[in-house]
Tab-separated table of N, CA and C in Angstrom:
chain	number	residue	atom	x	y	z
A	15	UNK	N	-8.287	20.258	-69.946
A	15	UNK	CA	-8.665	19.068	-70.301
A	15	UNK	C	-9.354	18.163	-69.390
A	16	UNK	N	-8.941	18.038	-68.124
A	16	UNK	CA	-9.735	16.931	-67.227
A	16	UNK	C	-11.058	17.367	-67.131
A	17	UNK	N	-11.850	18.780	-67.483
A	17	UNK	CA	-12.930	19.220	-67.326
A	17	UNK	C	-13.716	18.548	-68.582
A	18	UNK	N	-12.839	18.797	-69.764
A	18	UNK	CA	-13.629	18.169	-71.064
A	18	UNK	C	-13.864	17.097	-70.681
A	19	UNK	N	-12.830	15.922	-70.354
A	19	UNK	CA	-12.796	14.627	-70.167
A	19	UNK	C	-13.708	14.125	-69.042
A	20	UNK	N	-14.053	14.977	-67.807
A	20	UNK	CA	-15.083	14.431	-66.898
A	20	UNK	C	-16.220	14.981	-67.596
A	21	UNK	N	-16.543	15.820	-68.640
A	21	UNK	CA	-17.694	16.305	-69.450
A	21	UNK	C	-18.244	15.017	-70.249
A	22	UNK	N	-17.580	14.558	-70.975
A	22	UNK	CA	-17.561	13.527	-71.638
A	22	UNK	C	-17.850	12.115	-71.143
A	23	UNK	N	-16.855	12.141	-70.232
A	23	UNK	CA	-17.130	10.439	-69.442
A	23	UNK	C	-17.338	10.936	-67.870
A	24	UNK	N	-18.735	11.218	-68.169
A	24	UNK	CA	-18.918	11.477	-66.173
A	24	UNK	C	-18.778	10.500	-65.330
A	25	UNK	N	-19.255	9.347	-65.944
A	25	UNK	CA	-18.880	8.088	-65.077
A	25	UNK	C	-18.098	6.874	-66.057
A	26	UNK	N	-16.810	6.676	-65.828
A	26	UNK	CA	-15.881	6.132	-66.809
A	26	UNK	C	-16.239	4.889	-66.510
A	27	UNK	N	-16.185	4.556	-65.386
A	27	UNK	CA	-16.394	2.590	-65.111
A	27	UNK	C	-17.887	2.265	-65.659
A	28	UNK	N	-18.693	3.215	-65.489
A	28	UNK	CA	-20.068	2.493	-66.340
A	28	UNK	C	-19.780	2.697	-67.790
A	29	UNK	N	-19.016	3.640	-68.450
A	29	UNK	CA	-18.811	3.561	-69.887
A	29	UNK	C	-18.311	2.376	-70.082
A	30	UNK	N	-16.807	1.706	-69.385
A	30	UNK	CA	-16.665	0.663	-69.592
A	30	UNK	C	-17.321	-0.138	-69.574
A	31	UNK	N	-18.081	-0.410	-68.567
A	31	UNK	CA	-19.418	-1.779	-68.559
A	31	UNK	C	-20.369	-1.705	-69.833
A	32	UNK	N	-20.764	-1.075	-69.690
A	32	UNK	CA	-21.805	-0.654	-70.901
A	32	UNK	C	-20.970	-1.386	-72.453
A	33	UNK	N	-19.891	-0.485	-72.370
A	33	UNK	CA	-19.419	-1.041	-73.824
A	33	UNK	C	-18.963	-2.719	-73.337
A	34	UNK	N	-18.853	-3.108	-72.651
A	34	UNK	CA	-18.178	-4.647	-72.366
A	34	UNK	C	-19.284	-5.132	-72.644
A	35	UNK	N	-20.575	-4.783	-71.887
A	35	UNK	CA	-21.753	-5.799	-72.086
A	35	UNK	C	-22.594	-5.661	-73.390
A	36	UNK	N	-22.207	-4.496	-74.017
A	36	UNK	CA	-22.615	-4.514	-75.344
A	36	UNK	C	-22.055	-5.761	-76.245
A	37	UNK	N	-20.731	-5.660	-75.957
A	37	UNK	CA	-20.172	-6.373	-76.792
A	37	UNK	C	-20.075	-7.944	-76.492
A	38	UNK	N	-20.432	-8.175	-75.045
A	38	UNK	CA	-20.754	-9.350	-74.878
A	38	UNK	C	-22.083	-9.723	-75.378
A	39	UNK	N	-22.991	-9.247	-75.409
A	39	UNK	CA	-24.304	-9.514	-76.066
A	39	UNK	C	-24.599	-9.942	-77.248
A	40	UNK	N	-23.636	-9.417	-78.163
A	40	UNK	CA	-23.407	-9.612	-79.495
A	40	UNK	C	-23.126	-11.218	-80.159
A	41	UNK	N	-23.457	-11.897	-80.771
A	41	UNK	CA	-23.147	-13.213	-81.170
A	41	UNK	C	-21.557	-13.440	-81.457
A	42	UNK	N	-21.461	-12.553	-81.840
A	42	UNK	CA	-19.672	-12.270	-82.358
A	42	UNK	C	-19.084	-10.983	-82.299
A	43	UNK	N	-17.826	-11.076	-81.771
A	43	UNK	CA	-17.018	-9.835	-81.484
A	43	UNK	C	-16.432	-9.334	-83.045
A	44	UNK	N	-16.999	-8.171	-83.011
A	44	UNK	CA	-16.449	-7.535	-84.256
A	44	UNK	C	-16.102	-6.173	-84.184
A	45	UNK	N	-15.249	-5.499	-84.640
A	45	UNK	CA	-14.910	-3.885	-84.230
A	45	UNK	C	-15.822	-3.113	-84.357
A	46	UNK	N	-16.905	-3.191	-85.538
A	46	UNK	CA	-17.794	-2.331	-85.462
A	46	UNK	C	-18.935	-2.666	-84.145
A	47	UNK	N	-19.002	-3.533	-83.832
A	47	UNK	CA	-19.782	-3.808	-82.525
A	47	UNK	C	-18.952	-2.811	-81.590
A	48	UNK	N	-17.548	-3.293	-81.294
A	48	UNK	CA	-16.990	-2.814	-80.199
A	48	UNK	C	-17.003	-1.020	-80.143
A	49	UNK	N	-16.922	-0.585	-81.175
A	49	UNK	CA	-16.758	0.614	-81.740
A	49	UNK	C	-18.417	1.496	-81.130
A	50	UNK	N	-19.313	0.545	-81.568
A	50	UNK	CA	-20.891	1.000	-80.918
A	50	UNK	C	-20.981	0.942	-79.814
A	51	UNK	N	-20.297	-0.188	-79.151
A	51	UNK	CA	-20.172	-0.647	-77.651
A	51	UNK	C	-19.810	0.888	-76.990
A	52	UNK	N	-18.603	1.339	-77.395
A	52	UNK	CA	-18.070	2.447	-76.715
A	52	UNK	C	-18.972	3.847	-76.785
A	53	UNK	N	-19.520	3.741	-78.344
A	53	UNK	CA	-20.477	5.119	-78.492
A	53	UNK	C	-21.721	4.870	-77.487
A	54	UNK	N	-22.308	3.690	-77.113
A	54	UNK	CA	-23.107	3.758	-76.170
A	54	UNK	C	-22.772	3.952	-75.092
A	55	UNK	N	-21.437	3.481	-74.470
A	55	UNK	CA	-20.805	3.833	-73.179
A	55	UNK	C	-20.638	5.143	-72.997
A	56	UNK	N	-20.480	5.951	-74.140
A	56	UNK	CA	-20.156	7.385	-73.974
A	56	UNK	C	-21.501	8.406	-73.606
A	57	UNK	N	-22.619	7.981	-74.565
A	57	UNK	CA	-23.755	8.465	-75.015
A	57	UNK	C	-24.658	8.392	-73.820
A	58	UNK	N	-24.783	7.127	-73.422
A	58	UNK	CA	-25.865	6.736	-71.729
A	58	UNK	C	-25.541	7.301	-70.852
A	59	UNK	N	-24.542	7.400	-70.081
A	59	UNK	CA	-23.870	7.756	-69.026
A	59	UNK	C	-24.093	9.611	-69.322
A	60	UNK	N	-23.716	10.082	-70.600
A	60	UNK	CA	-23.783	11.322	-70.722
A	60	UNK	C	-24.767	12.062	-70.756
A	61	UNK	N	-25.952	11.154	-71.261
A	61	UNK	CA	-27.604	11.902	-71.268
A	61	UNK	C	-28.285	11.742	-69.895
A	62	UNK	N	-27.601	10.546	-69.075
A	62	UNK	CA	-28.302	10.463	-67.832
A	62	UNK	C	-27.644	11.156	-66.552
A	63	UNK	N	-26.513	11.648	-66.826
A	63	UNK	CA	-25.586	12.196	-65.858
A	63	UNK	C	-26.393	13.059	-64.859
A	64	UNK	N	-27.353	13.989	-65.322
A	64	UNK	CA	-27.952	14.906	-64.548
A	64	UNK	C	-28.968	14.429	-63.375
A	65	UNK	N	-29.138	13.171	-63.720
A	65	UNK	CA	-29.993	12.537	-62.642
A	65	UNK	C	-29.249	11.552	-61.521
A	66	UNK	N	-27.915	11.483	-62.302
A	66	UNK	CA	-27.161	10.776	-60.828
A	66	UNK	C	-26.868	11.795	-59.979
A	67	UNK	N	-26.512	10.997	-58.713
A	67	UNK	CA	-26.155	11.906	-57.582
A	67	UNK	C	-24.603	12.201	-57.487
A	68	UNK	N	-24.073	12.947	-56.655
A	68	UNK	CA	-22.555	12.973	-56.379
A	68	UNK	C	-22.287	11.703	-56.274
A	69	UNK	N	-20.775	11.459	-56.715
A	69	UNK	CA	-20.175	10.372	-56.287
A	69	UNK	C	-19.868	10.326	-54.868
A	70	UNK	N	-19.770	9.205	-54.549
A	70	UNK	CA	-19.000	9.198	-52.962
A	70	UNK	C	-17.599	10.021	-52.671
A	71	UNK	N	-17.505	10.623	-51.814
A	71	UNK	CA	-16.002	11.141	-51.638
A	71	UNK	C	-14.814	10.475	-51.565
A	72	UNK	N	-15.255	9.255	-50.587
A	72	UNK	CA	-14.239	8.416	-50.376
A	72	UNK	C	-14.655	6.604	-50.368
A	73	UNK	N	-14.338	5.852	-51.260
A	73	UNK	CA	-14.586	4.527	-51.359
A	73	UNK	C	-13.211	3.771	-51.615
A	74	UNK	N	-13.560	2.383	-50.756
A	74	UNK	CA	-12.167	1.747	-50.615
A	74	UNK	C	-12.673	0.634	-51.351
A	75	UNK	N	-11.902	0.530	-52.532
A	75	UNK	CA	-12.622	-0.734	-53.313
A	75	UNK	C	-11.819	-2.252	-52.592
A	76	UNK	N	-11.003	-2.344	-52.453
A	76	UNK	CA	-10.570	-3.327	-51.197
A	76	UNK	C	-11.167	-3.959	-50.614
A	77	UNK	N	-11.810	-3.036	-49.583
A	77	UNK	CA	-12.284	-3.461	-48.783
A	77	UNK	C	-13.762	-3.695	-48.990
A	78	UNK	N	-14.210	-3.121	-50.319
A	78	UNK	CA	-15.875	-3.288	-50.979
A	78	UNK	C	-15.660	-5.036	-51.573
A	79	UNK	N	-14.588	-5.352	-51.729
A	79	UNK	CA	-14.622	-6.724	-52.600
A	79	UNK	C	-14.453	-7.436	-51.025
A	80	UNK	N	-13.558	-7.186	-50.174
A	80	UNK	CA	-14.022	-8.479	-49.089
A	80	UNK	C	-15.432	-8.551	-48.359
A	81	UNK	N	-15.920	-7.291	-48.535
A	81	UNK	CA	-17.095	-7.089	-48.226
A	81	UNK	C	-18.335	-7.937	-49.065
A	82	UNK	N	-18.055	-7.957	-50.540
A	82	UNK	CA	-18.882	-8.861	-51.524
A	82	UNK	C	-18.742	-9.834	-51.123
A	83	UNK	N	-17.407	-10.697	-51.098
A	83	UNK	CA	-17.280	-12.279	-50.854
A	83	UNK	C	-18.029	-12.666	-49.514
A	84	UNK	N	-17.499	-11.681	-48.061
A	84	UNK	CA	-18.456	-11.795	-47.088
A	84	UNK	C	-20.074	-12.376	-46.814
A	85	UNK	N	-20.556	-11.420	-48.312
A	85	UNK	CA	-21.909	-11.079	-48.159
A	85	UNK	C	-22.164	-12.426	-49.049
A	86	UNK	N	-21.484	-12.674	-50.083
A	86	UNK	CA	-21.927	-13.914	-51.046
A	86	UNK	C	-21.851	-15.285	-50.075
A	87	UNK	N	-20.648	-15.523	-48.924
A	87	UNK	CA	-20.925	-16.270	-48.150
A	87	UNK	C	-22.255	-16.083	-47.145
A	88	UNK	N	-22.344	-15.172	-46.517
A	88	UNK	CA	-23.781	-14.876	-45.727
A	88	UNK	C	-24.879	-15.695	-46.447
A	89	UNK	N	-24.712	-15.079	-48.228
A	89	UNK	CA	-26.187	-15.273	-48.758
A	89	UNK	C	-26.509	-17.023	-48.981
A	90	UNK	N	-25.137	-17.587	-48.909
A	90	UNK	CA	-25.384	-19.295	-49.196
A	90	UNK	C	-25.271	-19.601	-47.916
A	91	UNK	N	-25.088	-19.301	-46.455
A	91	UNK	CA	-25.429	-19.948	-45.355
A	91	UNK	C	-26.858	-19.721	-44.905
A	92	UNK	N	-27.219	-18.490	-45.094
A	92	UNK	CA	-28.698	-18.328	-44.946
A	92	UNK	C	-29.603	-19.141	-45.963
A	93	UNK	N	-29.454	-19.199	-47.127
A	93	UNK	CA	-30.191	-20.152	-48.046
A	93	UNK	C	-30.136	-21.321	-47.288
A	94	UNK	N	-29.186	-22.083	-46.668
A	94	UNK	CA	-29.337	-23.460	-45.891
A	94	UNK	C	-30.274	-23.064	-44.513
A	95	UNK	N	-29.846	-22.060	-43.830
A	95	UNK	CA	-30.705	-21.883	-42.725
A	95	UNK	C	-32.283	-21.469	-43.134
A	96	UNK	N	-32.662	-21.033	-44.089
A	96	UNK	CA	-33.868	-20.687	-44.243
A	96	UNK	C	-34.799	-22.150	-45.214
A	97	UNK	N	-33.883	-22.473	-45.634
A	97	UNK	CA	-34.428	-23.906	-46.404
A	97	UNK	C	-34.811	-25.114	-44.769
A	98	UNK	N	-33.742	-24.964	-43.911
A	98	UNK	CA	-33.767	-25.769	-42.739
A	98	UNK	C	-35.247	-25.603	-42.087
A	99	UNK	N	-35.394	-24.048	-41.885
A	99	UNK	CA	-36.615	-23.176	-41.098
A	99	UNK	C	-37.676	-23.827	-41.441
A	100	UNK	N	-37.694	-23.643	-43.322
A	100	UNK	CA	-39.154	-23.959	-43.989
A	100	UNK	C	-39.352	-25.684	-43.695
A	101	UNK	N	-38.105	-26.461	-43.914
A	101	UNK	CA	-38.356	-27.844	-43.880
A	101	UNK	C	-38.691	-28.140	-42.469
A	102	UNK	N	-38.166	-27.517	-41.383
A	102	UNK	CA	-38.620	-28.142	-39.854
A	102	UNK	C	-39.150	-27.766	-38.796
A	103	UNK	N	-39.442	-26.172	-39.115
A	103	UNK	CA	-40.265	-25.608	-38.216
A	103	UNK	C	-41.643	-24.844	-38.982
A	104	UNK	N	-42.333	-25.801	-37.831
A	104	UNK	CA	-44.385	-25.341	-38.630
A	104	UNK	C	-44.559	-24.068	-38.190
A	105	UNK	N	-45.538	-23.601	-38.924
A	105	UNK	CA	-45.838	-22.545	-39.279
A	105	UNK	C	-46.123	-21.744	-37.924
A	106	UNK	N	-46.751	-22.540	-37.096
A	106	UNK	CA	-47.255	-21.852	-35.646
A	106	UNK	C	-45.981	-21.432	-35.088
A	107	UNK	N	-44.975	-22.335	-34.814
A	107	UNK	CA	-43.586	-21.998	-34.397
A	107	UNK	C	-43.031	-21.119	-35.180
A	108	UNK	N	-43.053	-20.425	-35.967
A	108	UNK	CA	-42.192	-19.181	-36.613
A	108	UNK	C	-42.028	-17.790	-35.606
A	109	UNK	N	-41.134	-17.582	-35.591
A	109	UNK	CA	-41.201	-16.427	-34.508
A	109	UNK	C	-40.626	-15.535	-35.487
A	110	UNK	N	-41.446	-14.583	-36.489
A	110	UNK	CA	-41.020	-13.371	-37.106
A	110	UNK	C	-40.880	-12.284	-36.588
A	111	UNK	N	-40.058	-11.208	-36.825
A	111	UNK	CA	-39.946	-10.074	-35.953
A	111	UNK	C	-39.440	-8.841	-36.994
A	112	UNK	N	-39.988	-7.706	-36.344
A	112	UNK	CA	-39.932	-6.198	-37.459
A	112	UNK	C	-38.756	-5.781	-36.311
A	113	UNK	N	-37.504	-5.245	-36.990
A	113	UNK	CA	-36.419	-4.774	-36.134
A	113	UNK	C	-36.184	-3.303	-36.553
A	114	UNK	N	-36.213	-2.733	-35.949
A	114	UNK	CA	-35.577	-1.244	-36.277
A	114	UNK	C	-33.915	-1.189	-35.626
A	115	UNK	N	-33.269	-1.051	-37.036
A	115	UNK	CA	-31.559	-0.811	-36.796
A	115	UNK	C	-31.044	0.765	-36.817
A	116	UNK	N	-30.554	0.958	-35.878
A	116	UNK	CA	-30.439	2.503	-35.970
A	116	UNK	C	-29.204	2.613	-36.720
A	117	UNK	N	-29.110	3.790	-37.421
A	117	UNK	CA	-27.917	3.873	-38.372
A	117	UNK	C	-27.025	4.853	-38.111
A	118	UNK	N	-25.608	4.650	-38.462
A	118	UNK	CA	-24.709	5.408	-37.928
A	118	UNK	C	-24.170	5.951	-39.375
A	119	UNK	N	-24.379	5.045	-40.707
A	119	UNK	CA	-24.330	5.544	-41.963
A	119	UNK	C	-24.833	6.414	-42.377
A	120	UNK	N	-24.183	7.755	-43.273
A	120	UNK	CA	-24.867	8.801	-43.312
A	120	UNK	C	-25.097	8.954	-45.212
A	121	UNK	N	-23.872	8.193	-45.504
A	121	UNK	CA	-24.036	8.339	-47.144
A	121	UNK	C	-25.343	7.874	-47.687
A	122	UNK	N	-26.177	8.184	-48.786
A	122	UNK	CA	-27.090	7.374	-49.152
A	122	UNK	C	-26.660	6.178	-49.950
A	123	UNK	N	-25.178	6.125	-50.515
A	123	UNK	CA	-24.958	4.621	-51.305
A	123	UNK	C	-24.245	4.012	-50.073
A	124	UNK	N	-24.025	4.534	-48.709
A	124	UNK	CA	-24.002	3.260	-48.006
A	124	UNK	C	-25.206	2.527	-47.504
A	125	UNK	N	-25.895	3.557	-47.170
A	125	UNK	CA	-27.243	2.983	-46.605
A	125	UNK	C	-27.950	1.731	-47.703
A	126	UNK	N	-27.703	2.446	-49.047
A	126	UNK	CA	-28.730	1.751	-50.094
A	126	UNK	C	-27.685	0.061	-49.912
A	127	UNK	N	-26.199	-0.134	-50.109
A	127	UNK	CA	-25.729	-0.915	-49.927
A	127	UNK	C	-26.133	-1.793	-48.594
A	128	UNK	N	-26.385	-1.292	-47.558
A	128	UNK	CA	-26.931	-2.039	-46.556
A	128	UNK	C	-28.097	-2.626	-46.623
A	129	UNK	N	-29.068	-1.605	-47.029
A	129	UNK	CA	-30.781	-2.183	-47.252
A	129	UNK	C	-30.499	-3.495	-48.090
A	130	UNK	N	-29.725	-3.112	-49.418
A	130	UNK	CA	-29.511	-4.406	-50.393
A	130	UNK	C	-28.830	-5.724	-49.516
A	131	UNK	N	-28.013	-5.528	-49.165
A	131	UNK	CA	-27.393	-6.893	-48.435
A	131	UNK	C	-28.239	-7.438	-47.490
A	132	UNK	N	-29.051	-6.623	-46.921
A	132	UNK	CA	-30.154	-7.159	-45.917
A	132	UNK	C	-31.297	-8.044	-46.864
A	133	UNK	N	-31.513	-7.262	-47.967
A	133	UNK	CA	-32.590	-7.984	-48.576
A	133	UNK	C	-32.216	-8.770	-49.373
A	134	UNK	N	-31.299	-9.064	-49.929
A	134	UNK	CA	-30.334	-10.210	-50.471
A	134	UNK	C	-29.947	-11.382	-49.820
A	135	UNK	N	-29.901	-11.012	-48.373
A	135	UNK	CA	-29.678	-12.409	-47.624
A	135	UNK	C	-31.118	-13.087	-47.230
A	136	UNK	N	-31.380	-14.372	-47.690
A	136	UNK	CA	-32.559	-15.064	-47.674
A	136	UNK	C	-32.439	-15.129	-46.069
A	137	UNK	N	-34.182	-14.654	-45.735
A	137	UNK	CA	-34.662	-14.960	-44.602
A	137	UNK	C	-34.881	-13.297	-44.008
A	138	UNK	N	-34.332	-12.173	-44.719
A	138	UNK	CA	-34.357	-10.889	-44.195
A	138	UNK	C	-34.677	-9.937	-45.066
A	139	UNK	N	-35.474	-9.072	-44.829
A	139	UNK	CA	-36.152	-8.091	-45.932
A	139	UNK	C	-36.105	-6.615	-45.035
A	140	UNK	N	-35.225	-5.637	-46.212
A	140	UNK	CA	-35.211	-3.984	-45.361
A	140	UNK	C	-36.367	-3.581	-45.910
A	141	UNK	N	-37.403	-3.322	-45.278
A	141	UNK	CA	-38.410	-2.961	-45.591
A	141	UNK	C	-39.087	-1.460	-45.609
A	142	UNK	N	-38.153	-0.357	-44.800
A	142	UNK	CA	-38.205	0.970	-45.195
A	142	UNK	C	-36.871	1.436	-44.043
A	143	UNK	N	-37.022	2.739	-44.833
A	143	UNK	CA	-35.889	3.559	-44.324
A	143	UNK	C	-36.730	4.807	-43.486
A	144	UNK	N	-36.451	5.417	-42.738
A	144	UNK	CA	-37.178	6.272	-41.824
A	144	UNK	C	-36.598	7.785	-42.851
A	145	UNK	N	-37.727	8.707	-42.182
A	145	UNK	CA	-37.722	10.105	-42.933
A	145	UNK	C	-36.471	10.548	-43.079
A	146	UNK	N	-35.870	10.709	-42.017
A	146	UNK	CA	-34.660	11.426	-41.727
A	146	UNK	C	-33.156	10.386	-41.880
A	147	UNK	N	-33.306	9.300	-41.998
A	147	UNK	CA	-32.375	8.317	-43.121
A	147	UNK	C	-31.837	7.674	-41.561
A	148	UNK	N	-32.277	7.578	-40.453
A	148	UNK	CA	-31.369	7.231	-39.209
A	148	UNK	C	-31.529	6.008	-38.602
A	149	UNK	N	-32.471	5.375	-39.319
A	149	UNK	CA	-32.972	3.871	-39.074
A	149	UNK	C	-33.780	3.209	-40.382
A	150	UNK	N	-33.432	1.522	-39.889
A	150	UNK	CA	-33.731	0.915	-41.170
A	150	UNK	C	-34.895	-0.024	-40.363
A	151	UNK	N	-35.825	-0.314	-41.177
A	151	UNK	CA	-36.890	-1.085	-40.631
A	151	UNK	C	-36.562	-2.343	-41.061
A	152	UNK	N	-36.310	-3.558	-40.420
A	152	UNK	CA	-36.098	-4.869	-41.402
A	152	UNK	C	-37.082	-6.156	-41.034
A	153	UNK	N	-37.490	-6.859	-41.826
A	153	UNK	CA	-38.183	-7.787	-41.341
A	153	UNK	C	-37.351	-9.154	-41.181
A	154	UNK	N	-37.598	-10.156	-40.204
A	154	UNK	CA	-36.884	-11.330	-39.924
A	154	UNK	C	-37.826	-12.323	-40.080
A	155	UNK	N	-37.376	-13.665	-40.820
A	155	UNK	CA	-38.508	-14.649	-40.979
A	155	UNK	C	-38.541	-15.171	-39.435
A	156	UNK	N	-37.729	-15.570	-39.032
A	156	UNK	CA	-37.645	-16.383	-37.714
A	156	UNK	C	-36.439	-16.104	-36.959
A	157	UNK	N	-36.568	-15.851	-35.611
A	157	UNK	CA	-35.447	-15.300	-34.482
A	157	UNK	C	-35.968	-15.017	-32.921
A	158	UNK	N	-35.319	-16.124	-32.273
A	158	UNK	CA	-35.490	-15.859	-31.026
A	158	UNK	C	-35.175	-14.650	-30.366
A	159	UNK	N	-34.239	-13.787	-30.776
A	159	UNK	CA	-33.535	-12.570	-30.143
A	159	UNK	C	-33.512	-11.576	-31.219
A	160	UNK	N	-34.479	-10.508	-31.213
A	160	UNK	CA	-34.262	-9.811	-32.113
A	160	UNK	C	-32.986	-8.884	-31.971
A	161	UNK	N	-32.576	-8.703	-30.762
A	161	UNK	CA	-31.765	-7.848	-30.522
A	161	UNK	C	-30.283	-8.278	-31.035
A	162	UNK	N	-30.250	-9.305	-31.150
A	162	UNK	CA	-28.660	-10.000	-31.413
A	162	UNK	C	-29.307	-9.675	-33.221
A	163	UNK	N	-29.914	-9.768	-33.805
A	163	UNK	CA	-30.211	-9.737	-35.150
A	163	UNK	C	-29.883	-8.283	-35.502
A	164	UNK	N	-30.241	-7.399	-34.679
A	164	UNK	CA	-29.975	-6.116	-34.734
A	164	UNK	C	-28.437	-5.636	-34.722
A	165	UNK	N	-27.872	-6.365	-33.483
A	165	UNK	CA	-26.321	-6.167	-33.565
A	165	UNK	C	-25.720	-6.714	-34.294
A	166	UNK	N	-26.068	-7.688	-34.895
A	166	UNK	CA	-25.055	-8.616	-35.931
A	166	UNK	C	-25.167	-7.992	-37.500
A	167	UNK	N	-26.250	-7.250	-37.728
A	167	UNK	CA	-26.274	-6.307	-39.106
A	167	UNK	C	-25.669	-5.015	-38.820
A	168	UNK	N	-25.353	-4.539	-37.401
A	168	UNK	CA	-24.682	-3.244	-37.033
A	168	UNK	C	-23.145	-3.788	-36.912
A	169	UNK	N	-22.572	-4.862	-36.489
A	169	UNK	CA	-21.401	-5.198	-36.406
A	169	UNK	C	-21.081	-5.814	-37.283
A	170	UNK	N	-21.639	-6.437	-38.063
A	170	UNK	CA	-21.195	-7.222	-39.424
A	170	UNK	C	-21.321	-6.474	-40.579
A	171	UNK	N	-22.323	-5.937	-40.590
A	171	UNK	CA	-22.227	-5.388	-42.074
A	171	UNK	C	-22.064	-3.584	-42.101
A	172	UNK	N	-22.743	-2.769	-41.172
A	172	UNK	CA	-22.586	-1.300	-40.913
A	172	UNK	C	-21.190	-1.320	-40.733
A	173	UNK	N	-20.710	-1.745	-39.553
A	173	UNK	CA	-19.260	-1.549	-39.377
A	173	UNK	C	-18.373	-1.524	-40.543
A	174	UNK	N	-18.271	-2.264	-41.117
A	174	UNK	CA	-17.844	-2.633	-42.762
A	174	UNK	C	-17.707	-1.295	-43.483
A	175	UNK	N	-19.093	-1.339	-43.593
A	175	UNK	CA	-19.748	-0.202	-44.745
A	175	UNK	C	-19.364	1.138	-44.270
A	176	UNK	N	-18.983	1.501	-42.871
A	176	UNK	CA	-18.420	2.558	-42.501
A	176	UNK	C	-17.012	2.657	-42.726
A	177	UNK	N	-16.188	1.481	-42.871
A	177	UNK	CA	-14.815	1.763	-43.326
A	177	UNK	C	-14.998	1.929	-44.769
A	178	UNK	N	-15.730	1.145	-45.568
A	178	UNK	CA	-15.960	1.426	-46.736
A	178	UNK	C	-15.913	2.702	-47.474
A	179	UNK	N	-17.173	3.221	-47.310
A	179	UNK	CA	-17.424	4.710	-47.808
A	179	UNK	C	-17.043	5.999	-46.586
A	180	UNK	N	-15.770	6.117	-46.817
A	180	UNK	CA	-15.493	7.107	-45.848
A	180	UNK	C	-15.807	8.583	-46.392
């Protein structure tokens, strides 16, 4: 029974999200649209499941929620900092830097979340991942100490992601 359920719903959370999003995109909620949303939620993940990687073996949702709140706060603060830099620092005095961040993360999903976090935070962009997946190349808009930025990424983000993806 569990095997049939897993075959029918390879990604149950995605099924739920697709059904809810489809229903919300309609102008009015009706039984037919809810049923059609559920059908889409079953069919789309089933048809695309062969291209999905294996799901992480361990994932702590509570810690991910805390991480998400922290990242949202960092994005707000970084927006203010970047606005200040743009308004107050002349282009000639900007100190951009390329920083190599060595990674302890091994799971592709965790590395993707880290790269996305860096890119979502204004003033930084994750530009490249080494072929072996051992380091991430990050561009910073303005910094006096590239080593401090690297250490901040490792302690603030990577350390927490190591606890989330076990």
